[in-house]
mmCIF file of C-alpha atoms and ligand atoms in Angstrom:
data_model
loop_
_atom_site.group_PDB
_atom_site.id
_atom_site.type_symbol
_atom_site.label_atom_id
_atom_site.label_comp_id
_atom_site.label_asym_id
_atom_site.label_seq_id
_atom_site.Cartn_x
_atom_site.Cartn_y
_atom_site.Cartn_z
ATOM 1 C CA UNK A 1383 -6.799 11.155 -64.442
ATOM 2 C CA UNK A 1384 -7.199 14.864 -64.961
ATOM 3 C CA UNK A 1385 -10.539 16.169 -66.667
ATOM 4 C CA UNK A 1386 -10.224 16.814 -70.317
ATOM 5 C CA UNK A 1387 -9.709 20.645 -70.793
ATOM 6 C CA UNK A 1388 -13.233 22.206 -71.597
ATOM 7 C CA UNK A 1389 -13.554 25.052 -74.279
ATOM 8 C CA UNK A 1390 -15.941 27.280 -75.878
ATOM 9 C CA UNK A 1391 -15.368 28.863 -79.266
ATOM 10 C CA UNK A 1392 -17.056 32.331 -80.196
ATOM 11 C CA UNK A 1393 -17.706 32.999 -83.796
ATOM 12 C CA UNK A 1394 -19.151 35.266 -86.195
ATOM 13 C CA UNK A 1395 -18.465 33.732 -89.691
ATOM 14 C CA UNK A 1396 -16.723 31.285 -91.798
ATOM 15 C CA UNK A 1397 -14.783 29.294 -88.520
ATOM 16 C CA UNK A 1398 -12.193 28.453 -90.709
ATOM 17 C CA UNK A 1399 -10.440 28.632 -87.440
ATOM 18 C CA UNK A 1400 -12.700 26.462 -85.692
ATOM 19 C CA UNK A 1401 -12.580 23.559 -87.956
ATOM 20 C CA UNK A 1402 -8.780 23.513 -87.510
ATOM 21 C CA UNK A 1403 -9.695 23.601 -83.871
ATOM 22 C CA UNK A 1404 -11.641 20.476 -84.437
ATOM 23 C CA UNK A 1405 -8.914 18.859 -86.339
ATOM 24 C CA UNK A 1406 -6.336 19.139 -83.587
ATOM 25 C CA UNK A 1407 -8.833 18.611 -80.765
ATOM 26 C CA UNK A 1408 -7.928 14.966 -79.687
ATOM 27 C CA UNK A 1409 -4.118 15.312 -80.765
ATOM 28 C CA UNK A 1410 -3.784 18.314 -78.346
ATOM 29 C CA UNK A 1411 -5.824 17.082 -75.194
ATOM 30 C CA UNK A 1412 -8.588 19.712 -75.184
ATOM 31 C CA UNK A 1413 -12.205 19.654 -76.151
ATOM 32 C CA UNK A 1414 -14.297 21.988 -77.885
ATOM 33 C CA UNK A 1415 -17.741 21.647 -75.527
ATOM 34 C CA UNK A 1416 -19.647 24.197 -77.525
ATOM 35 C CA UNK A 1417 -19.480 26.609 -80.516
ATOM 36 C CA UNK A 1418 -21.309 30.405 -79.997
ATOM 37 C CA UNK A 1419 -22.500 32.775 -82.800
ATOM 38 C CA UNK A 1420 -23.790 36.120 -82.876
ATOM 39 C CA UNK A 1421 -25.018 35.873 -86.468
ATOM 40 C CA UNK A 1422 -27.283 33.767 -87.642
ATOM 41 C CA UNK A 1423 -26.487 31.501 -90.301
ATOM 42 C CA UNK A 1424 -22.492 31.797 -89.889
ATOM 43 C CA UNK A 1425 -20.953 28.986 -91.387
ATOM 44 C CA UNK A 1426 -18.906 28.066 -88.221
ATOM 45 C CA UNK A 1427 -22.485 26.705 -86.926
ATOM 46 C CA UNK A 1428 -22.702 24.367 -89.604
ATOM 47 C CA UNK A 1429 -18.866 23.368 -89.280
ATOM 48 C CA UNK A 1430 -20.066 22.385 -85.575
ATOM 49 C CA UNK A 1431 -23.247 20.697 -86.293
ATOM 50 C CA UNK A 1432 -20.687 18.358 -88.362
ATOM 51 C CA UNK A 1433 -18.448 17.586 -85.607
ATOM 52 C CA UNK A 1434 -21.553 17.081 -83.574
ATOM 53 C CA UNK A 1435 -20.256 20.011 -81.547
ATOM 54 C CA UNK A 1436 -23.373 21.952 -79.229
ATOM 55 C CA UNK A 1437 -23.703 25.200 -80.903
ATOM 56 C CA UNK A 1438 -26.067 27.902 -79.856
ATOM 57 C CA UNK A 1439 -26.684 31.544 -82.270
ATOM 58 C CA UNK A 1440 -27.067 34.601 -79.902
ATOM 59 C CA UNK A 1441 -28.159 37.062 -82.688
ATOM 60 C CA UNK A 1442 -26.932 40.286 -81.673
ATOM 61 C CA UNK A 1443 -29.587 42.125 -83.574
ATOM 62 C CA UNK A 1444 -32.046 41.321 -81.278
ATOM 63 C CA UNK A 1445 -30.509 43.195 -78.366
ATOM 64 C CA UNK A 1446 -29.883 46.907 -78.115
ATOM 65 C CA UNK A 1447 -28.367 46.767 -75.207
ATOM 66 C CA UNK A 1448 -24.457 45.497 -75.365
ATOM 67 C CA UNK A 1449 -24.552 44.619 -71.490
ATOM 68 C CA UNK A 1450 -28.026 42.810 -71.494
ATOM 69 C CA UNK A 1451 -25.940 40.680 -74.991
ATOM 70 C CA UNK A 1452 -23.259 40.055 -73.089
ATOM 71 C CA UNK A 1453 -24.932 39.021 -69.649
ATOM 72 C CA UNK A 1454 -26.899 36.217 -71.717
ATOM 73 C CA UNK A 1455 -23.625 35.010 -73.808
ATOM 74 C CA UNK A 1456 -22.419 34.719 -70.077
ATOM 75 C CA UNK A 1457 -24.984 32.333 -69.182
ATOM 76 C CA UNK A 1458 -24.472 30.167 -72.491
ATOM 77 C CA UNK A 1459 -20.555 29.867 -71.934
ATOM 78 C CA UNK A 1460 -20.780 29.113 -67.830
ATOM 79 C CA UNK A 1461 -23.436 26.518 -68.753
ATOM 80 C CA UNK A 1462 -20.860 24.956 -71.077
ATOM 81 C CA UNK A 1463 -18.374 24.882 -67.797
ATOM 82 C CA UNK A 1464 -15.117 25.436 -70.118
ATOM 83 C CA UNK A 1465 -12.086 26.558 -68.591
ATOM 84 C CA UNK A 1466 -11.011 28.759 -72.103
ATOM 85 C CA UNK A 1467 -12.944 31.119 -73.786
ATOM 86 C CA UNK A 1468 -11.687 30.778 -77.731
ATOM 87 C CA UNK A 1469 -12.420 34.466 -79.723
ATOM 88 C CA UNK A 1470 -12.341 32.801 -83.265
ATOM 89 C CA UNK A 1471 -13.835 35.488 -85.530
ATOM 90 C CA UNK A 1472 -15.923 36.788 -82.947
ATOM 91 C CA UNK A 1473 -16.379 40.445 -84.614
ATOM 92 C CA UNK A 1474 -17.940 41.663 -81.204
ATOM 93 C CA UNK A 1475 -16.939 44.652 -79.262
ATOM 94 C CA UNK A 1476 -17.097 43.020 -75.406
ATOM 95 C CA UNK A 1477 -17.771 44.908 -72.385
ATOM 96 C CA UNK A 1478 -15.500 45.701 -69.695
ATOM 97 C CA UNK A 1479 -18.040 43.440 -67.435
ATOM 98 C CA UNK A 1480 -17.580 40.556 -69.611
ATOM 99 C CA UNK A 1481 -13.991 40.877 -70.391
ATOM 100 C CA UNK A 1482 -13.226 41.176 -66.695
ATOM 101 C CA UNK A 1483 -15.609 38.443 -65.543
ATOM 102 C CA UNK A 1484 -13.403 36.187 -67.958
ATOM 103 C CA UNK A 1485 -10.327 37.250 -66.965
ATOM 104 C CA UNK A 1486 -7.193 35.232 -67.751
ATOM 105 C CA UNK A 1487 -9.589 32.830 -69.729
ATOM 106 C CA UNK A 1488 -10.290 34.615 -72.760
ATOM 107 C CA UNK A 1489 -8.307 34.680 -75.922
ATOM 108 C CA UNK A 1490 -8.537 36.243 -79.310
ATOM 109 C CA UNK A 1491 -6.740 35.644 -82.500
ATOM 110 C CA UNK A 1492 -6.436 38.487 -84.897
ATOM 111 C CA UNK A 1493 -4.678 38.618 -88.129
ATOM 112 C CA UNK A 1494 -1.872 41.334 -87.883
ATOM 113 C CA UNK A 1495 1.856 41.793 -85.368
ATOM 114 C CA UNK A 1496 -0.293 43.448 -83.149
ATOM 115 C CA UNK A 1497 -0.085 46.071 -81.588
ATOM 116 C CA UNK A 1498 0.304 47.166 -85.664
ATOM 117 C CA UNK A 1499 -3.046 46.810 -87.385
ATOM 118 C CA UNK A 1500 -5.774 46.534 -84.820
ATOM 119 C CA UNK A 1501 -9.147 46.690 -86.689
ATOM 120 C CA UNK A 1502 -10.271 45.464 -89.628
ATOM 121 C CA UNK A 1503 -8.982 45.271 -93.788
ATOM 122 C CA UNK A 1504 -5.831 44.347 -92.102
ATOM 123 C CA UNK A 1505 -4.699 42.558 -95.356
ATOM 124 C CA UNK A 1506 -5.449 45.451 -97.110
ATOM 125 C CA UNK A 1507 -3.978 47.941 -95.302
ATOM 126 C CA UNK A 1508 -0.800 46.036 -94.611
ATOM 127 C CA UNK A 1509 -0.376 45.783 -98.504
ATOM 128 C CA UNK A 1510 -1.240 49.527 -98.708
ATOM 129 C CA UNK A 1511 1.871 50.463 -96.279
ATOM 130 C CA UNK A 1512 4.152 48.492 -98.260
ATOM 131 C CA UNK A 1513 4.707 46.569 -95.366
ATOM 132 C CA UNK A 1514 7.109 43.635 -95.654
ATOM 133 C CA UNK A 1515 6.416 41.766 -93.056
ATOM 134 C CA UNK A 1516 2.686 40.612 -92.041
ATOM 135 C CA UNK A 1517 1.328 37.696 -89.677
ATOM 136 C CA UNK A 1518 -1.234 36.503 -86.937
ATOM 137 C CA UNK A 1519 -1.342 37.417 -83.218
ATOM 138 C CA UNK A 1520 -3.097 35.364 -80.284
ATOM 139 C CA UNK A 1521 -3.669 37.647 -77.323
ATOM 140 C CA UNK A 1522 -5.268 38.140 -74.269
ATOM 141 C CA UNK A 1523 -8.659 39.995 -74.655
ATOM 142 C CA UNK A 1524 -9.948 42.872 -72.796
ATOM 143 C CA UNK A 1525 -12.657 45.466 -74.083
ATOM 144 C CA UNK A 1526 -10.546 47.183 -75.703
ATOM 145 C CA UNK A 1527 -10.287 46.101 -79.722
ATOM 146 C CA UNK A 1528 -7.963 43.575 -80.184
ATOM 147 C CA UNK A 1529 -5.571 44.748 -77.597
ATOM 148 C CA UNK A 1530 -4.566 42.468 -74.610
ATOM 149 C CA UNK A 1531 -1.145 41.024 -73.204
ATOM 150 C CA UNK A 1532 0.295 38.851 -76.544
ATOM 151 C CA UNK A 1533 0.787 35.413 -76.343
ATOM 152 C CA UNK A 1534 2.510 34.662 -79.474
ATOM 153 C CA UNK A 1535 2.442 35.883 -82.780
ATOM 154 C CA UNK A 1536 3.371 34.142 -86.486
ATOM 155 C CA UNK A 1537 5.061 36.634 -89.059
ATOM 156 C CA UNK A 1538 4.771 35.934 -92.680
ATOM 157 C CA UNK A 1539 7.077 37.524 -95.369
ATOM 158 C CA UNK A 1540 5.105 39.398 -97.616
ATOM 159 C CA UNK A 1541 5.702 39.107 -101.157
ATOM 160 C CA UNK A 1542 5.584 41.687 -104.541
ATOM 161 C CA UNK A 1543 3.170 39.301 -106.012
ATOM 162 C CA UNK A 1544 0.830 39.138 -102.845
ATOM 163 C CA UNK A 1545 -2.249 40.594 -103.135
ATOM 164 C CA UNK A 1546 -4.950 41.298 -100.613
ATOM 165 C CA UNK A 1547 -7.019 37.745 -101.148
ATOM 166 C CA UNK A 1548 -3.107 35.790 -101.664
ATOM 167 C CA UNK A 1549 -1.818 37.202 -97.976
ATOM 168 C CA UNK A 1550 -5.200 36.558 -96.348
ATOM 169 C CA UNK A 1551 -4.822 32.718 -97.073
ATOM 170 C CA UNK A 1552 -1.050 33.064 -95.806
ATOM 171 C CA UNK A 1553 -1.723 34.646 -92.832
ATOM 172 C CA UNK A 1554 -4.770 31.936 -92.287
ATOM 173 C CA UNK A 1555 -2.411 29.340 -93.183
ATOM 174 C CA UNK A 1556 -0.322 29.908 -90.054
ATOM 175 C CA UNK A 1557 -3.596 30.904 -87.762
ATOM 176 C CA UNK A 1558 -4.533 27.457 -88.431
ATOM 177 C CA UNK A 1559 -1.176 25.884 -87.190
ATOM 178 C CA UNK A 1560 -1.087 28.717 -84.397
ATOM 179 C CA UNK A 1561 -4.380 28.598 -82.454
ATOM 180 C CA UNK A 1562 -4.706 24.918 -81.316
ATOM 181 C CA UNK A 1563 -0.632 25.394 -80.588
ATOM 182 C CA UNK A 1564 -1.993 28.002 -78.290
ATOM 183 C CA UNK A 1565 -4.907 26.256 -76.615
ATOM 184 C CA UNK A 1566 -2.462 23.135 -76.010
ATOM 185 C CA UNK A 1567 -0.408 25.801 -74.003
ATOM 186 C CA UNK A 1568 -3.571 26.317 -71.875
ATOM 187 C CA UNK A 1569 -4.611 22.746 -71.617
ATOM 188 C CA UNK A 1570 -0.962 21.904 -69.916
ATOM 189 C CA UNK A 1571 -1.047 24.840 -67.578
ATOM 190 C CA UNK A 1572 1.810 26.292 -69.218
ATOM 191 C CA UNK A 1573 0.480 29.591 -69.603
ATOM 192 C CA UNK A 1574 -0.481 32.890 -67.353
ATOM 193 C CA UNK A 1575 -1.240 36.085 -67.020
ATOM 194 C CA UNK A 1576 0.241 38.556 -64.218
ATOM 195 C CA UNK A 1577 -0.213 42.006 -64.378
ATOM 196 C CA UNK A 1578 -0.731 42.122 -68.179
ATOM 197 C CA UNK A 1579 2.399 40.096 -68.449
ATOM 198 C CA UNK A 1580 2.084 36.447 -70.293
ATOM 199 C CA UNK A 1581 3.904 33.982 -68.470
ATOM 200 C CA UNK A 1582 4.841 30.541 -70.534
ATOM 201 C CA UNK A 1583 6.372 27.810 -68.394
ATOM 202 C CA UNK A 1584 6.623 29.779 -65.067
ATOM 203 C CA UNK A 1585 8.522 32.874 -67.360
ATOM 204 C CA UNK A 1586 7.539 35.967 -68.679
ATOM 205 C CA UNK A 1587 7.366 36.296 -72.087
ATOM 206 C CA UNK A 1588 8.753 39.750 -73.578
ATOM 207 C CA UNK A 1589 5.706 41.965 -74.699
ATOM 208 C CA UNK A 1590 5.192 41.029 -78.119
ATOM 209 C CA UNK A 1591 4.800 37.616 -76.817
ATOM 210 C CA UNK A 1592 6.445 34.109 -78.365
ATOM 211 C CA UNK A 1593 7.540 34.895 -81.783
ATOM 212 C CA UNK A 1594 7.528 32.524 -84.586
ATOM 213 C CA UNK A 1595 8.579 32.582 -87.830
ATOM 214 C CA UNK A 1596 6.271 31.074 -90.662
ATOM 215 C CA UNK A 1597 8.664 28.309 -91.033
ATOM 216 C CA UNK A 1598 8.994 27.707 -87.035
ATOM 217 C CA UNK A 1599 5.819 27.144 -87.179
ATOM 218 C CA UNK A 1600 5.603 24.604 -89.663
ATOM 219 C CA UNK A 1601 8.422 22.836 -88.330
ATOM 220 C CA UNK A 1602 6.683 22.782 -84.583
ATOM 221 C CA UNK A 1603 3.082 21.713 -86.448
ATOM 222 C CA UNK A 1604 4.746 18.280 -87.734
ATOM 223 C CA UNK A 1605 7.101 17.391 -84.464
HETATM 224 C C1 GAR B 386 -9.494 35.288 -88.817
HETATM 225 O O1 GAR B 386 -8.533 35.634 -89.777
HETATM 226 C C2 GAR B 386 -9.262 36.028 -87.529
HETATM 227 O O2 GAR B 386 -7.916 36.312 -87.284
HETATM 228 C C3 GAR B 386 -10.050 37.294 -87.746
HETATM 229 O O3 GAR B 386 -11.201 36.884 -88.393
HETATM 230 C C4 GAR B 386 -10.882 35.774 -89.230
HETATM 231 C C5 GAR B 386 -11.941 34.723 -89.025
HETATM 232 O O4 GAR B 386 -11.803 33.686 -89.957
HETATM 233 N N1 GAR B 386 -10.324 37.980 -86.514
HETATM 234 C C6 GAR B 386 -10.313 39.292 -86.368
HETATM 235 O O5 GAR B 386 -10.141 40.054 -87.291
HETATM 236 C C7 GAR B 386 -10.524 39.785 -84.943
HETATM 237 N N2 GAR B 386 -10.285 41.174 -84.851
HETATM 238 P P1 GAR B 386 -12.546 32.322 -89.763
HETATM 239 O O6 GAR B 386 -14.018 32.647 -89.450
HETATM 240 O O7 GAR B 386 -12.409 31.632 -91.092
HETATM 241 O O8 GAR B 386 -11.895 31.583 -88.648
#
């Protein structure tokens, strides 16, 4: 019997994210074998001492040195042994070292279609544009802010009445449904990445990754 697919979430706040990790963890074969912070007192931490999750705060105050950070959060994660390293509201800028030593392994979710609206007050600025169309991206990470071969993205339609706080919760909605989708991907093998190219089922997925549409999403989240 195969070895149940090891992960290790990084976090910064709220893990809103996480706990729907957590929800979805037996269902989708993978398990969460520790929970990271770099701020003390983030919320995720206590979401994690409820699932009886390991958790461990690597306040980044305390360093002044982003390599010297990095090289410890290293030694946290390989002591975990996962085989996925889950950005979850990790508001961290990583370095090249790290992002390279995890290569292929580490994922980020951020809410916008990237490559639109890297950053952050994507919400905001979305709404400011007069956008019509907003959503959620999964991607590959690399040291450069939220950029990274796509895996998949969610769009959400964007209505007059939406309002920065309303279209937050939508987008969340769908990260919710989207992230564990994601790490199931990983846990069957059914994903790579050659050449900055993201490769689902032995074929390469166009650059903006797999596209779903709020409703897809839904629909996939209850077969
Ligand atoms: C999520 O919406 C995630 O997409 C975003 O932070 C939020 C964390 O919420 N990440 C980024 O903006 C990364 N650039 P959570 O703590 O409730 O999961």
């Amino acid at each position: 019997m195969p070895s149940t697919f090891r992960v290790a979430v990084l976090l910064s706040g709220n893990g809103s994210n996480l706990q729907a990790l957590i929800h979805k963890q037996k269902h989708f074969n993978y398990q969460i074998a520790g929970v990271i912070s770099n701020c003390v007192g983030a919320f995720g931490l206590v979401r994690a001492e409820k699932a009886g999750i390991d958790h461990y705060t690597l306040p980044h105050k305390n360093y002044t040195d982003r390599k010297i950070f990095d090289s410890e959060l290293i030694k946290i994660i390989d002591n975990l042994q996962v085989d996925l390293v889950v950005m979850a509201g990790f508001m961290r800028i990583l370095t090249a070292d790290f992002t390279r030593y995890y290569q292929g392994k580490l994922i980020n979710i951020h809410p916008s279609l990237l490559p639109a609206y890297r950053g952050l007050n994507t919400h905001r600025r979305v709404l400011e544009a007069g956008e019509k169309q907003h959503g959620a991206s999964v991607h590959f990470a690399t040291e450069e802010l939220d950029a990274g071969a796509i895996i998949a993205r969610v769009s959400v339609q964007i209505s007059p009445a939406d309002n920065e706080l309303s279209l937050k919760q939508k987008v969340q909605q769908m990260e919710h449904l989207l992230y564990p989708l994601i790490i199931k991907w990983f846990a069957e093998n059914r994903i790579q990445q050659k050449n900055n190219v993201v490769w689902l089922d032995n074929k390469p997925l166009p650059s903006l990754g797999y596209q779903y549409t709020h409703q897809q999403l839904i629909n996939q989240a209850k077969g």
